[in-house]
GROMACS .gro file of C-alpha atoms in nm:
model
   97
    1MET     CA    1   2.817  -0.219   1.688
    2GLU     CA    2   3.164  -0.371   1.695
    3GLU     CA    3   3.393  -0.240   1.423
    4ASN     CA    4   3.541  -0.573   1.304
    5LYS     CA    5   3.238  -0.799   1.341
    6GLU     CA    6   3.123  -0.955   1.012
    7LEU     CA    7   2.752  -0.905   0.960
    8TYR     CA    8   2.510  -1.085   0.731
    9ALA     CA    9   2.155  -1.012   0.620
   10THR     CA   10   1.859  -1.237   0.551
   11LEU     CA   11   1.569  -1.123   0.334
   12THR     CA   12   1.246  -1.320   0.380
   13LEU     CA   13   0.922  -1.289   0.183
   14TYR     CA   14   0.581  -1.352   0.341
   15GLY     CA   15   0.241  -1.381   0.180
   16ASP     CA   16   0.052  -1.644  -0.019
   17PRO     CA   17   0.290  -1.927  -0.124
   18GLN     CA   18   0.041  -2.083  -0.370
   19GLU     CA   19  -0.012  -1.759  -0.563
   20LYS     CA   20   0.348  -1.637  -0.509
   21LEU     CA   21   0.203  -1.309  -0.378
   22VAL     CA   22   0.422  -1.115  -0.136
   23ASP     CA   23   0.262  -0.880   0.115
   24GLU     CA   24   0.553  -0.841   0.357
   25VAL     CA   25   0.931  -0.827   0.315
   26ARG     CA   26   1.148  -0.876   0.625
   27LEU     CA   27   1.516  -0.794   0.662
   28ALA     CA   28   1.725  -0.925   0.951
   29ILE     CA   29   2.089  -0.829   1.008
   30HIS     CA   30   2.282  -1.079   1.217
   31ASP     CA   31   2.636  -1.180   1.303
   32ALA     CA   32   2.800  -1.511   1.206
   33GLU     CA   33   2.667  -1.672   1.527
   34GLY     CA   34   2.310  -1.578   1.436
   35ASN     CA   35   2.272  -1.302   1.696
   36LEU     CA   36   2.021  -1.045   1.573
   37VAL     CA   37   2.165  -0.694   1.529
   38PHE     CA   38   1.880  -0.519   1.345
   39ALA     CA   39   1.544  -0.616   1.193
   40THR     CA   40   1.275  -0.436   0.998
   41TYR     CA   41   0.995  -0.506   0.752
   42TRP     CA   42   0.796  -0.346   0.472
   43GLU     CA   43   0.435  -0.405   0.371
   44THR     CA   44   0.413  -0.421  -0.008
   45ASP     CA   45   0.074  -0.250  -0.019
   46VAL     CA   46   0.229   0.054   0.154
   47VAL     CA   47   0.579   0.072   0.002
   48ASP     CA   48   0.654  -0.010  -0.362
   49LYS     CA   49   0.909  -0.268  -0.472
   50GLU     CA   50   1.173  -0.018  -0.588
   51GLU     CA   51   1.161   0.174  -0.260
   52ILE     CA   52   1.202  -0.154  -0.067
   53LYS     CA   53   1.507  -0.244  -0.280
   54LYS     CA   54   1.661   0.100  -0.214
   55ALA     CA   55   1.597   0.068   0.160
   56VAL     CA   56   1.746  -0.284   0.176
   57ASN     CA   57   2.059  -0.168  -0.011
   58SER     CA   58   2.093   0.140   0.211
   59ILE     CA   59   2.055  -0.057   0.536
   60CYS     CA   60   2.301  -0.325   0.420
   61ALA     CA   61   2.554  -0.055   0.326
   62HIS     CA   62   2.503   0.121   0.661
   63TYR     CA   63   2.577  -0.200   0.853
   64ASN     CA   64   2.855  -0.301   0.610
   65VAL     CA   65   2.685  -0.636   0.548
   66LYS     CA   66   2.921  -0.896   0.404
   67ASP     CA   67   2.654  -1.115   0.241
   68LEU     CA   68   2.277  -1.093   0.180
   69PHE     CA   69   2.087  -1.422   0.188
   70SER     CA   70   1.753  -1.440   0.011
   71LEU     CA   71   1.515  -1.717  -0.089
   72ASP     CA   72   1.270  -1.709  -0.378
   73GLU     CA   73   1.024  -1.898  -0.160
   74VAL     CA   74   0.724  -1.712  -0.017
   75PHE     CA   75   0.638  -1.814   0.341
   76GLU     CA   76   0.300  -1.802   0.509
   77PRO     CA   77   0.290  -1.541   0.786
   78GLU     CA   78   0.287  -1.652   1.151
   79PHE     CA   79   0.031  -1.531   1.402
   80GLU     CA   80   0.001  -1.542   1.782
   81ILE     CA   81  -0.260  -1.422   2.025
   82VAL     CA   82  -0.114  -1.128   2.220
   83ASP     CA   83  -0.330  -0.960   2.485
   84GLY     CA   84  -0.636  -1.127   2.334
   85GLU     CA   85  -0.561  -0.994   1.984
   86LYS     CA   86  -0.442  -1.200   1.684
   87MET     CA   87  -0.115  -1.041   1.572
   88ARG     CA   88   0.133  -1.117   1.299
   89ILE     CA   89   0.469  -1.197   1.457
   90PHE     CA   90   0.834  -1.162   1.362
   91ARG     CA   91   1.039  -1.459   1.477
   92ALA     CA   92   1.417  -1.452   1.435
   93LYS     CA   93   1.580  -1.792   1.417
   94LYS     CA   94   1.943  -1.858   1.494
   95LEU     CA   95   2.130  -1.949   1.180
   96THR     CA   96   2.436  -2.169   1.158
   97PRO     CA   97   2.672  -2.044   0.887
   0.00000   0.00000   0.00000
């Protein structure tokens, strides 16, 4: 990781948009050009909300994130067939600051 590069984070919630139920929280760390530096996720039925908050704060501090972007909107998960199996996917999109 470059020492002087400004990094940003995006927190995205996935689950059931109608019920506002979240079953997955995704964190992506990226530079100002939208290049992905680090990404991870948590399943809310495995890790509780407070532990997810602590982990997000710790990761952002570790990468010296300048700003954390988050939406209140809950998105439906995306799936693709991989090797004949339906799998939930993580798709990083380039952001324009």
